Coordinates of C-alpha atoms in Angstrom, one line a residue:
M295 CA 58.8 -114.1 172.4
G296 CA 55.6 -111.9 172.0
K297 CA 55.4 -108.9 169.7
L298 CA 56.4 -105.5 171.4
L299 CA 54.3 -103.8 169.0
D300 CA 51.4 -105.5 171.1
S301 CA 52.2 -103.5 173.8
I302 CA 52.8 -99.8 172.2
D303 CA 49.7 -97.7 172.7
S304 CA 51.5 -94.5 172.7
P305 CA 55.1 -92.8 172.5
K306 CA 55.0 -93.1 176.0
D307 CA 55.3 -97.1 176.0
L308 CA 58.5 -96.3 174.0
K309 CA 60.7 -94.7 176.8
V310 CA 60.9 -98.0 178.9
L311 CA 62.2 -99.9 176.3
S312 CA 66.0 -100.9 175.8
L313 CA 68.3 -100.2 172.8
E314 CA 67.9 -104.1 171.9
E315 CA 63.5 -103.7 172.3
L316 CA 63.7 -100.3 170.4
N317 CA 65.7 -102.5 167.4
R318 CA 63.3 -105.4 167.6
L319 CA 60.1 -103.4 167.7
A320 CA 61.6 -101.4 164.3
D321 CA 61.8 -104.8 162.6
E322 CA 58.4 -105.6 163.7
I323 CA 57.0 -102.5 162.5
R324 CA 58.9 -103.2 159.2
Q325 CA 57.5 -106.5 158.7
L326 CA 54.1 -105.2 159.3
L327 CA 54.1 -102.1 157.1
I328 CA 55.5 -104.4 154.1
S329 CA 52.8 -106.9 154.9
F330 CA 50.0 -104.0 154.9
C331 CA 51.0 -102.6 151.5
R332 CA 51.4 -106.0 150.1
R333 CA 47.5 -106.2 150.4
H334 CA 46.2 -102.4 150.4
G335 CA 49.0 -100.3 148.4
G336 CA 50.7 -97.2 150.2
H337 CA 53.7 -95.5 150.3
L338 CA 56.1 -98.1 151.3
G339 CA 59.4 -97.1 150.4
S340 CA 59.4 -93.8 152.2
N341 CA 58.0 -95.5 155.4
L342 CA 60.6 -98.3 155.4
A343 CA 63.0 -95.2 155.3
T344 CA 61.7 -93.3 158.2
I345 CA 60.8 -96.3 160.9
E346 CA 63.8 -95.5 163.3
P347 CA 63.9 -92.0 162.9
I348 CA 60.2 -91.6 164.1
I349 CA 61.1 -94.4 166.8
A350 CA 63.9 -92.3 168.1
L351 CA 61.9 -89.0 167.8
H352 CA 59.3 -90.1 169.8
Y353 CA 61.5 -92.0 171.9
V354 CA 63.6 -88.4 172.8
F355 CA 60.5 -85.9 172.2
D356 CA 57.3 -85.7 174.3
M357 CA 54.7 -85.6 171.5
P358 CA 52.2 -84.1 171.5
H359 CA 53.4 -81.5 174.0
D360 CA 56.1 -81.0 171.5
H361 CA 55.5 -81.4 167.9
L362 CA 56.2 -83.0 165.0
I363 CA 55.2 -81.7 161.5
F364 CA 55.6 -84.0 158.3
D365 CA 56.1 -82.9 155.1
V366 CA 53.9 -84.4 152.6
S367 CA 53.1 -87.1 155.6
H368 CA 53.2 -90.1 153.6
Q369 CA 55.9 -91.1 155.5
A370 CA 53.9 -91.2 158.7
Y371 CA 52.8 -94.5 159.0
T372 CA 55.4 -95.4 161.8
H373 CA 54.2 -92.4 163.4
K374 CA 50.6 -93.4 163.2
I375 CA 51.4 -96.8 164.7
L376 CA 53.4 -95.4 167.5
T377 CA 50.6 -92.9 168.3
G378 CA 47.5 -95.2 169.2
R379 CA 46.5 -96.4 165.6
R380 CA 48.3 -99.6 165.5
R381 CA 45.0 -101.7 164.8
F382 CA 44.6 -99.4 161.8
Y383 CA 47.2 -101.9 160.4
T384 CA 46.5 -104.9 161.9
D385 CA 42.8 -105.1 161.7
P386 CA 41.3 -105.4 158.4
E387 CA 37.8 -104.3 159.2
S388 CA 39.5 -100.8 160.6
Q389 CA 41.6 -100.2 157.8
K390 CA 39.2 -98.4 155.9
D391 CA 39.0 -95.5 158.2
L392 CA 42.6 -94.8 157.9
S393 CA 43.7 -91.7 156.1
G394 CA 47.1 -92.2 154.2
F395 CA 48.2 -88.8 155.4
T396 CA 48.4 -87.1 158.8
S397 CA 45.2 -86.0 159.8
P398 CA 44.0 -84.0 163.3
K399 CA 40.5 -85.9 163.0
E400 CA 42.5 -89.0 163.7
S401 CA 44.6 -88.3 166.5
P402 CA 46.2 -85.0 168.8
Y403 CA 49.4 -86.2 167.6
D404 CA 48.8 -84.9 164.1
D405 CA 48.6 -81.2 163.8
F406 CA 47.9 -80.7 160.1
M407 CA 46.3 -82.6 157.2
L408 CA 49.1 -82.6 154.7
G409 CA 49.2 -84.2 151.2
H410 CA 51.7 -81.5 149.3
T411 CA 55.3 -81.1 149.8
G412 CA 57.4 -78.3 150.9
T413 CA 55.2 -76.8 153.4
S414 CA 56.3 -78.5 156.9
I415 CA 59.4 -75.9 157.6
G416 CA 56.9 -73.0 157.1
L417 CA 54.4 -74.4 158.8
A418 CA 56.8 -75.3 162.0
C419 CA 58.0 -71.4 161.8
G420 CA 54.4 -70.5 162.5
M421 CA 54.0 -72.7 165.2
A422 CA 57.5 -71.8 167.0
A423 CA 56.2 -68.1 166.6
Q424 CA 53.4 -68.6 168.3
R425 CA 55.0 -70.5 171.1
D426 CA 57.2 -67.8 171.7
A427 CA 54.7 -65.1 171.9
T428 CA 52.9 -67.1 174.5
G429 CA 56.1 -68.2 176.5
G430 CA 55.9 -71.8 175.3
K431 CA 58.5 -74.4 175.7
A432 CA 57.7 -77.0 173.2
N433 CA 60.2 -78.3 171.0
I434 CA 58.8 -78.0 167.1
I435 CA 60.4 -80.0 164.7
A436 CA 59.8 -80.3 160.9
L437 CA 60.3 -83.8 159.1
I438 CA 61.0 -83.5 155.4
G439 CA 62.8 -85.3 153.0
D440 CA 65.5 -84.3 150.3
G441 CA 63.0 -84.7 147.4
S442 CA 60.9 -82.1 149.2
L443 CA 63.8 -79.8 149.5
S444 CA 63.3 -78.5 145.8
S445 CA 60.2 -77.2 146.5
G446 CA 59.8 -73.2 146.6
P447 CA 58.1 -73.1 149.8
A448 CA 60.7 -75.4 151.1
F449 CA 63.4 -72.8 150.4
E450 CA 61.3 -69.9 151.9
G451 CA 60.9 -71.9 155.1
L452 CA 64.6 -72.4 155.6
D453 CA 65.2 -68.7 154.6
W454 CA 62.7 -67.3 157.2
A455 CA 63.8 -70.1 160.1
A456 CA 67.0 -68.7 160.0
E457 CA 65.7 -64.8 160.3
Q458 CA 63.0 -65.9 163.0
G459 CA 65.4 -67.6 165.5
G460 CA 64.1 -69.5 168.5
N461 CA 63.7 -73.4 168.9
L462 CA 63.2 -75.0 165.5
I463 CA 64.5 -78.6 164.6
I464 CA 64.3 -79.4 160.7
V465 CA 65.3 -83.1 160.2
V466 CA 66.1 -83.5 156.8
N467 CA 65.4 -87.0 155.6
D468 CA 68.0 -87.6 152.9
N469 CA 67.6 -91.3 151.1
E470 CA 69.2 -89.7 148.0
M471 CA 65.8 -89.7 145.9
S472 CA 62.3 -88.6 145.9
I473 CA 59.6 -90.4 143.7
A474 CA 62.2 -90.3 140.6
E475 CA 65.6 -89.1 140.8
N476 CA 66.4 -85.8 142.3
H477 CA 67.3 -82.6 140.3
G478 CA 68.7 -79.4 140.9
G479 CA 72.0 -77.7 142.2
L480 CA 71.0 -78.5 146.2
Y481 CA 71.4 -81.8 145.6
K482 CA 75.3 -81.6 144.7
S483 CA 75.8 -80.0 148.0
L484 CA 74.0 -82.8 149.7
A485 CA 76.1 -85.2 148.2
A486 CA 79.1 -83.2 149.2
L487 CA 77.8 -83.5 152.9
R488 CA 76.9 -87.0 152.7
A489 CA 80.4 -87.6 151.1
S490 CA 82.5 -85.6 153.9
G491 CA 80.3 -87.0 156.8
G492 CA 78.9 -83.7 157.1
R493 CA 82.0 -81.8 157.0
S494 CA 81.7 -80.4 153.4
S495 CA 82.2 -76.3 153.2
D496 CA 79.4 -76.7 150.8
N497 CA 76.6 -76.7 153.1
P498 CA 73.4 -74.8 152.0
F499 CA 71.9 -74.9 155.6
R500 CA 75.2 -73.2 157.3
A501 CA 74.9 -70.7 154.2
L502 CA 71.3 -69.6 155.4
G503 CA 72.7 -69.1 158.8
L504 CA 71.4 -72.4 160.1
D505 CA 73.0 -74.5 162.8
Y506 CA 73.9 -78.0 161.5
R507 CA 74.3 -81.9 162.6
Y508 CA 74.9 -84.6 160.5
V509 CA 73.8 -88.6 161.2
E510 CA 75.4 -90.8 158.5
E511 CA 73.7 -94.0 159.6
G512 CA 70.0 -92.7 159.6
N513 CA 68.5 -96.0 160.5
R514 CA 70.8 -96.4 163.5
I515 CA 68.9 -95.9 166.5
E516 CA 71.3 -95.4 168.9
D517 CA 72.9 -92.6 166.8
L518 CA 69.5 -90.9 165.8
I519 CA 68.7 -90.8 169.8
E520 CA 72.4 -89.3 170.6
A521 CA 71.5 -86.3 167.7
F522 CA 68.1 -85.6 168.8
R523 CA 68.9 -85.6 172.5
Q524 CA 72.1 -82.7 171.3
V525 CA 69.4 -80.4 170.0
K526 CA 66.7 -81.0 172.2
D527 CA 65.2 -77.9 173.8
T528 CA 67.7 -75.7 171.6
D529 CA 67.7 -72.2 171.5
H530 CA 68.3 -71.3 167.8
P531 CA 67.3 -73.3 164.6
V532 CA 69.0 -76.4 163.8
V533 CA 69.2 -79.0 160.9
V534 CA 69.6 -82.4 161.6
H535 CA 70.7 -83.9 158.5
I536 CA 70.1 -87.8 158.3
H537 CA 71.1 -90.4 155.8
T538 CA 68.7 -92.9 155.3
R539 CA 67.6 -95.6 153.0
K540 CA 64.8 -95.7 151.0
G541 CA 63.0 -99.2 150.8
L542 CA 65.1 -100.5 153.7
G543 CA 64.1 -103.9 154.6
L544 CA 62.7 -105.3 151.3
G545 CA 65.1 -108.3 151.2
Q546 CA 65.9 -111.3 152.7
G547 CA 67.3 -112.6 155.9
S548 CA 67.6 -110.9 159.5
R549 CA 68.2 -107.4 160.7
G550 CA 72.0 -107.5 159.9
Q551 CA 71.0 -108.5 156.1
I552 CA 68.2 -106.3 155.8
G553 CA 70.8 -103.2 156.1
S554 CA 72.2 -104.1 152.7
T555 CA 69.0 -103.7 151.0
S556 CA 67.5 -100.1 149.4
M557 CA 65.7 -98.8 146.8
A558 CA 67.1 -98.0 143.7
Q559 CA 66.1 -94.9 142.0
S560 CA 63.6 -96.5 139.4
D561 CA 62.4 -98.6 142.1
G562 CA 61.5 -95.5 144.1
Q563 CA 58.8 -94.4 141.1
A564 CA 57.4 -97.9 141.3
Y565 CA 56.8 -98.4 145.0
M566 CA 55.6 -94.5 145.3
T567 CA 52.0 -95.8 145.9
S568 CA 51.7 -99.4 146.1
L569 CA 53.7 -102.5 146.3
P570 CA 52.6 -104.6 143.0
D571 CA 52.8 -108.0 142.2
L572 CA 54.3 -109.2 145.4
P573 CA 53.8 -112.4 146.9
A574 CA 51.0 -112.4 150.2
E575 CA 53.7 -113.8 152.1
G576 CA 57.2 -114.8 152.6
P577 CA 60.3 -112.9 152.1
V578 CA 60.7 -110.6 149.0
E579 CA 63.2 -111.8 146.4
A580 CA 65.6 -109.7 144.8
N581 CA 64.3 -110.3 141.5
H582 CA 60.8 -109.0 142.6
W583 CA 62.0 -105.1 142.4
Q584 CA 62.0 -105.3 138.3
D585 CA 59.1 -107.8 138.3
G586 CA 57.2 -104.9 140.3
L587 CA 58.4 -102.2 138.2
D588 CA 57.1 -103.9 135.2
S589 CA 53.8 -105.0 136.6
L590 CA 53.1 -101.2 137.9
N591 CA 54.0 -99.9 134.1
R592 CA 51.4 -102.6 132.8
L593 CA 48.7 -101.2 134.9
P594 CA 46.0 -100.3 132.7
N595 CA 45.3 -96.8 134.4
S596 CA 44.2 -93.8 132.2
R597 CA 46.9 -91.9 133.5
K598 CA 50.0 -94.1 131.9
T599 CA 47.6 -95.1 129.0
Y600 CA 47.2 -91.4 127.8
G601 CA 50.2 -90.0 129.0
R602 CA 52.5 -92.3 127.1
M603 CA 50.2 -91.8 124.3
A604 CA 51.3 -88.1 124.6
M605 CA 55.1 -88.9 125.1
Q606 CA 55.3 -90.8 122.1
A607 CA 53.7 -88.4 120.1
L608 CA 55.8 -85.4 121.2
E609 CA 59.2 -87.6 121.0
A610 CA 58.3 -87.9 117.5
R611 CA 58.6 -84.2 116.9
F612 CA 62.1 -84.1 118.9
S613 CA 64.5 -84.1 116.1
Q614 CA 62.6 -81.4 114.1
E615 CA 61.8 -79.0 116.8
P616 CA 64.8 -78.4 119.3
G617 CA 62.6 -76.3 121.6
L618 CA 59.9 -78.8 122.5
T619 CA 60.3 -79.7 126.2
V620 CA 58.5 -81.9 128.4
I621 CA 58.6 -80.3 131.7
S622 CA 57.7 -82.3 135.0
P623 CA 57.6 -81.2 138.5
A624 CA 58.4 -84.7 140.0
T625 CA 56.1 -87.6 139.6
P626 CA 56.8 -88.6 136.3
L627 CA 56.1 -92.0 136.3
S628 CA 52.8 -91.7 137.5
N629 CA 51.7 -89.8 134.3
G630 CA 53.3 -92.2 131.9
I631 CA 56.5 -90.5 131.7
D632 CA 58.7 -93.4 131.9
P633 CA 62.6 -93.7 132.4
D634 CA 63.2 -95.0 129.0
F635 CA 61.5 -92.0 127.5
R636 CA 63.4 -89.5 130.0
Q637 CA 66.8 -91.0 128.9
R638 CA 65.7 -90.9 125.1
A639 CA 64.6 -87.3 125.4
G640 CA 67.4 -85.9 126.7
N641 CA 67.1 -82.0 127.1
H642 CA 63.7 -82.2 125.9
Y643 CA 62.9 -83.5 129.0
R644 CA 63.3 -81.5 132.6
D645 CA 62.2 -82.7 136.0
V646 CA 62.4 -79.3 138.3
G647 CA 61.9 -81.4 141.4
I648 CA 58.9 -80.6 143.5
A649 CA 58.3 -77.3 142.2
E650 CA 55.1 -76.6 140.4
S651 CA 55.6 -73.0 141.0
H652 CA 59.0 -73.1 139.4
A653 CA 57.8 -75.5 136.3
I654 CA 54.9 -72.9 135.1
A655 CA 57.6 -70.0 135.2
Y656 CA 60.3 -71.9 133.9
A657 CA 57.8 -72.9 130.8
A658 CA 56.9 -69.5 130.3
G659 CA 60.3 -68.2 129.9
I660 CA 60.8 -71.3 127.1
A661 CA 57.6 -69.9 125.3
K662 CA 58.8 -66.3 125.7
A663 CA 62.0 -67.4 123.9
G664 CA 60.5 -69.2 121.2
G665 CA 60.2 -72.9 122.5
T666 CA 57.2 -75.0 123.0
P667 CA 57.0 -76.0 126.9
V668 CA 54.6 -78.5 128.0
V669 CA 54.2 -79.0 131.7
A670 CA 52.4 -82.3 133.2
T671 CA 51.3 -83.1 136.4
S672 CA 47.9 -84.1 138.5
A673 CA 45.1 -81.7 138.9
T674 CA 45.8 -81.5 142.6
F675 CA 49.3 -80.2 142.0
F676 CA 49.0 -77.8 139.5
Q677 CA 46.7 -75.5 142.3
R678 CA 50.0 -75.0 143.6
A679 CA 51.0 -73.1 140.7
Y680 CA 47.8 -70.8 140.3
D681 CA 49.7 -67.5 140.8
Q682 CA 52.1 -68.5 137.8
I683 CA 49.5 -69.8 135.7
E684 CA 47.4 -66.5 136.1
Q685 CA 50.3 -64.3 135.9
E686 CA 53.2 -65.6 134.0
M687 CA 51.3 -68.0 131.7
A688 CA 47.8 -66.4 130.9
L689 CA 48.5 -62.5 131.7
N690 CA 51.4 -62.8 129.3
G691 CA 50.0 -65.2 126.8
S692 CA 52.5 -67.5 127.1
A693 CA 52.2 -70.7 124.7
V694 CA 52.6 -73.1 127.5
T695 CA 50.6 -76.3 127.2
L696 CA 49.0 -77.9 130.6
L697 CA 48.4 -81.6 130.7
V698 CA 46.2 -82.1 133.8
F699 CA 46.1 -85.5 134.9
S700 CA 44.0 -87.5 137.7
T701 CA 41.1 -85.3 137.4
G702 CA 37.3 -86.2 138.5
V703 CA 35.0 -87.7 141.1
A704 CA 37.2 -90.8 142.6
K705 CA 38.4 -92.2 146.1
T706 CA 41.2 -89.9 146.9
D707 CA 42.7 -88.6 150.1
A708 CA 41.2 -85.2 151.3
T709 CA 44.6 -83.4 150.1
H710 CA 44.5 -85.1 146.4
S711 CA 41.0 -84.4 145.1
G712 CA 40.7 -83.7 141.1
T713 CA 37.4 -82.3 141.2
A714 CA 38.5 -78.4 141.5
D715 CA 40.6 -78.2 138.7
M716 CA 38.4 -77.1 135.8
V717 CA 36.8 -74.3 138.2
M718 CA 40.1 -73.1 139.0
M719 CA 41.4 -72.9 135.3
R720 CA 38.3 -71.5 133.7
G721 CA 38.5 -68.8 136.0
I722 CA 41.4 -67.4 135.0
P723 CA 41.0 -65.0 131.8
G724 CA 43.1 -66.0 128.7
L725 CA 43.5 -69.9 128.7
T726 CA 41.7 -72.2 126.5
C727 CA 40.7 -75.2 128.3
L728 CA 40.1 -78.1 126.5
A729 CA 38.2 -81.4 127.5
P730 CA 38.9 -84.5 125.2
T731 CA 36.8 -87.6 125.1
S732 CA 39.2 -90.0 123.3
G733 CA 42.5 -90.8 122.9
T734 CA 42.8 -89.8 119.1
E735 CA 41.0 -86.3 119.9
F736 CA 43.9 -85.6 123.0
L737 CA 46.5 -86.2 120.7
D738 CA 44.8 -83.9 118.3
M739 CA 44.3 -81.1 120.8
L740 CA 48.0 -81.6 122.1
A741 CA 49.1 -81.4 118.1
W742 CA 47.1 -78.3 118.0
A743 CA 48.3 -76.7 121.6
T744 CA 51.7 -77.3 120.8
G745 CA 51.9 -76.3 117.3
P746 CA 49.7 -73.3 115.5
A747 CA 48.0 -72.4 118.8
R748 CA 50.7 -70.3 120.2
Q749 CA 48.6 -69.5 123.4
P750 CA 48.0 -70.9 126.5
V751 CA 46.0 -74.0 126.4
V752 CA 45.0 -76.7 129.4
I753 CA 44.0 -79.7 128.4
R754 CA 42.3 -82.2 130.7
V755 CA 43.7 -85.9 130.4
P756 CA 41.0 -88.2 129.7
G757 CA 40.1 -90.4 132.4
E758 CA 38.7 -94.0 133.5
R759 CA 35.5 -93.8 132.0
T760 CA 37.0 -92.8 128.3
L761 CA 39.8 -95.8 128.8
A762 CA 37.0 -98.3 129.8
T763 CA 34.8 -96.7 126.6
E764 CA 37.4 -97.2 124.3
R765 CA 38.7 -100.7 125.6
A766 CA 35.5 -102.0 125.4
G767 CA 35.3 -101.1 121.5
K768 CA 32.6 -98.1 122.0
P769 CA 34.6 -95.1 121.8
I770 CA 33.4 -91.6 120.9
A771 CA 34.4 -90.9 117.2
P772 CA 36.6 -87.5 117.4
V773 CA 35.6 -84.5 115.6
K774 CA 37.2 -84.0 112.5
S775 CA 39.4 -81.0 113.3
D776 CA 42.2 -79.3 111.6
S777 CA 44.9 -79.2 114.5
T778 CA 47.5 -77.3 112.0
T779 CA 45.4 -74.1 111.8
A780 CA 45.9 -71.4 114.2
G781 CA 42.1 -71.2 114.7
Q782 CA 39.8 -72.4 117.6
P783 CA 39.0 -76.2 116.0
W784 CA 36.8 -76.8 119.1
D785 CA 35.0 -73.6 119.4
R786 CA 31.8 -75.2 118.4
Y787 CA 30.0 -77.8 120.3
R788 CA 29.1 -81.3 118.6
I789 CA 26.0 -82.9 118.3
L790 CA 26.3 -86.7 118.8
Q791 CA 23.0 -87.7 118.4
Q792 CA 19.9 -85.4 117.5
G793 CA 16.9 -85.9 119.4
R794 CA 13.8 -83.8 121.4
T795 CA 12.8 -82.4 124.4
V796 CA 16.0 -82.9 126.1
A797 CA 19.4 -82.1 125.5
L798 CA 22.3 -83.4 127.5
L799 CA 25.6 -81.8 127.3
A800 CA 28.1 -84.1 128.7
L801 CA 31.7 -82.7 129.1
G802 CA 34.9 -84.6 128.7
D803 CA 35.0 -87.7 130.8
A804 CA 31.5 -87.4 131.8
L805 CA 30.4 -88.2 128.0
P806 CA 30.1 -92.0 128.8
L807 CA 28.0 -91.3 131.7
G808 CA 26.0 -89.1 129.4
R809 CA 25.6 -91.8 126.9
D810 CA 24.3 -94.0 129.2
L811 CA 22.0 -91.6 130.2
A812 CA 20.4 -91.1 126.6
D813 CA 20.0 -94.9 126.8
S814 CA 18.1 -94.8 130.0
L815 CA 15.9 -91.8 128.9
K816 CA 14.9 -94.0 125.5
A817 CA 14.2 -97.2 127.6
S818 CA 12.1 -95.6 130.8
L819 CA 10.7 -92.6 129.4
G820 CA 10.6 -93.5 125.6
L821 CA 12.5 -90.3 125.0
K822 CA 15.4 -89.7 122.4
P823 CA 17.2 -87.0 123.8
T824 CA 20.1 -84.8 121.9
L825 CA 23.2 -85.9 123.2
V826 CA 26.2 -83.1 122.8
D827 CA 30.0 -83.1 123.3
P828 CA 31.1 -79.5 124.5
H829 CA 34.9 -80.1 123.9
R830 CA 35.7 -77.1 126.2
Y831 CA 34.9 -75.5 129.2
D832 CA 36.5 -71.9 129.4
R833 CA 34.0 -70.7 127.2
L834 CA 30.5 -71.2 126.0
D835 CA 29.3 -72.0 122.3
E836 CA 26.1 -69.2 122.6
Q837 CA 25.0 -70.3 118.9
T838 CA 24.5 -74.0 120.1
L839 CA 22.8 -73.4 123.0
D840 CA 20.6 -70.8 121.5
A841 CA 19.8 -73.6 118.7
L842 CA 19.1 -76.1 121.7
A843 CA 17.0 -73.5 123.2
S844 CA 14.4 -73.1 120.0
T845 CA 14.0 -76.9 120.2
H846 CA 14.2 -78.2 123.5
S847 CA 12.2 -77.4 126.7
L848 CA 15.0 -79.1 129.2
V849 CA 18.9 -78.8 129.2
A850 CA 21.1 -81.0 131.4
T851 CA 24.8 -80.9 131.9
L852 CA 27.3 -83.1 133.2
E853 CA 30.6 -82.7 134.1
D854 CA 33.3 -84.8 136.2
G855 CA 34.3 -82.0 138.6
Q856 CA 33.0 -79.4 141.0
L857 CA 29.8 -77.9 140.2
D858 CA 29.6 -74.9 142.3
G859 CA 31.6 -72.4 140.2
G860 CA 31.7 -75.1 137.1
W861 CA 30.8 -75.3 133.5
G862 CA 27.4 -76.5 134.2
Q863 CA 26.5 -73.2 136.2
A864 CA 28.0 -71.2 133.4
V865 CA 25.5 -72.7 130.9
A866 CA 22.7 -72.3 133.5
A867 CA 23.5 -69.0 133.8
Y868 CA 23.4 -68.2 130.2
Y869 CA 19.9 -69.4 129.7
G870 CA 18.8 -67.5 133.0
P871 CA 15.1 -67.1 133.7
S872 CA 14.1 -68.2 129.9
R873 CA 11.6 -71.0 129.0
V874 CA 14.4 -73.7 129.2
R875 CA 14.7 -75.6 132.1
T876 CA 18.2 -76.6 133.4
L877 CA 19.5 -79.2 135.5
A878 CA 23.4 -79.3 136.2
F879 CA 25.1 -82.7 137.5
G880 CA 28.6 -82.4 139.1
A881 CA 30.5 -82.9 142.3
A882 CA 29.7 -81.0 145.3
K883 CA 31.9 -78.0 147.1
E884 CA 33.2 -80.3 149.8
F885 CA 36.6 -82.2 150.9
K886 CA 35.8 -85.8 150.6
D887 CA 38.4 -88.3 152.2
R888 CA 38.6 -91.5 150.7
V889 CA 34.9 -91.9 150.1
P890 CA 34.6 -94.7 147.4
Q891 CA 33.5 -93.5 143.8
A892 CA 30.1 -94.9 144.1
A893 CA 29.1 -93.5 147.1
L894 CA 29.9 -90.2 146.0
L895 CA 28.2 -90.3 143.0
E896 CA 25.2 -91.3 144.8
R897 CA 25.7 -88.3 147.0
Y898 CA 25.8 -86.0 144.0
G899 CA 22.9 -87.6 141.9
M900 CA 25.0 -88.5 139.5
T901 CA 24.1 -92.3 139.0
V902 CA 22.3 -92.8 135.6
P903 CA 19.1 -93.7 138.0
A904 CA 19.4 -90.8 139.9
M905 CA 19.5 -88.6 136.8
T906 CA 16.6 -90.1 135.1
R907 CA 14.8 -89.4 138.1
A908 CA 15.5 -86.1 138.1
I909 CA 14.9 -85.2 134.6
S910 CA 11.5 -87.1 134.6
D911 CA 10.6 -85.0 137.5
A912 CA 11.4 -81.9 135.9
L913 CA 9.5 -82.8 132.5
A914 CA 6.6 -83.9 134.8
D915 CA 6.8 -80.2 136.8
Q916 CA 7.0 -78.8 133.4
A917 CA 4.1 -80.6 131.9
S918 CA 1.8 -79.3 135.1
W919 CA 2.3 -75.7 134.3
I920 CA 1.2 -76.3 130.7

């Protein structure tokens, strides 16, 4: 029997299939996704849970005339397979061209490029309003997971949907967890709805004025088709609450046995972004779950390494500091905040769900009452809380410490770039922004920020270059600062190597690159440059800059972040038209989508050979004017 999947080139091909064939197709897609993620990584658990719902949505509705808007969109793999992008998952040569999220550049079936949570309902409201204003008839469908419901924009979208009225279908994919366990009163209501088959009076959707349907078997295609047919072409907003199983299919046997296997909460974190340490072929044994989790926990990446170091340092203080609180707006394990720590931490740890704005406001309240809050998440997610960082934190002088993970130039989806955080943070008055260059210095800065500083502090967690340098036994010795004093221990730049003519100011995770550049200049030009560790990026050490200007003819800055509006340009602006020539190396202001890091560094002229040539050319140009 041939594969049904080979005959599916668009959603129209689904509509001629029987129910038995649709179930066969779901099995084929499930095995394809497991195989794909074994080899390439990806958001496996969430996609396995949504295979049947997405098949049913495309079977009942008429995309792209109707519009399916994903929340986050990391559960859109089946949607992509059914909408003409099957070869990306089957052809190794094509997989490099595949975005991990929805992308209008890939397909007319994708309305938005999405990578952050909570926005699908608001986007759907906007599309529905425009449809009604122009007399359109399309169904507008938002597909949102239960984890995303905890984000503020999702609540705002639900609230407005009831006010707006008209055709709007909100499919709530409830697999009883997010990347980690869900937190908040909303989830008690969802549990009551599940326990009562959707009949509980504790119904937040009806309380907001929305119509409601419940599907207990959210991975049963026939039940889904019936529910979606009931709401198709509705004239009012309706929530279809479907109970699915995350990781469905990661077990042995036939389709009947697959249904008994789903993902435990701790496993959901491990398989958010990849499927590590699993056999390349054959069934997935049950004991691979814990093996996979352990394997992911051992991965030698900077986020987990430095995150765990930070949590250990803070945990040692919990017994003496009742107000010391670690706050994670979901995604804790990605940043080294593992389940064992969270259990031991008790009330010293708070996961507020996918609600970055709330995380900062909550932290500011803790600080106002005298506590010591630490908020930890990725650079790409802190931008969701810009208003709260500027108002509740900086304007009010709240003693909140932000740990910014996953920064710098790297191969990421366009929605998850980590190059803009320094531009954002340094543009807000009242923030002390630190860039440590070793694990020891990172902990020293953390101790100061959560101790005597009593002011808003941002710490850019060291990245992969720093980790590689430390593991190679060549760390940058930390500055000898007294982290118990209330002053500014990192006000002054540190001279790591005294040289002549050229000064290299390499910030944070760019310091190892600066050290390599210094070696290259000595080898190629016979020139020993001065190498400087600036420590921080919210302000300039004008005293050191003036001293460098008196003894050097060229100053070059290196930063692992966006150049336009960044720290290096501030250095160049300070020198202005003086006799000191300045060169600033950093990332371009652009959206880049899954471009390899090496290619980006070449594009930005941030490789050691390219920077060596640029400095050599600048020196030659200076010499020609003398």
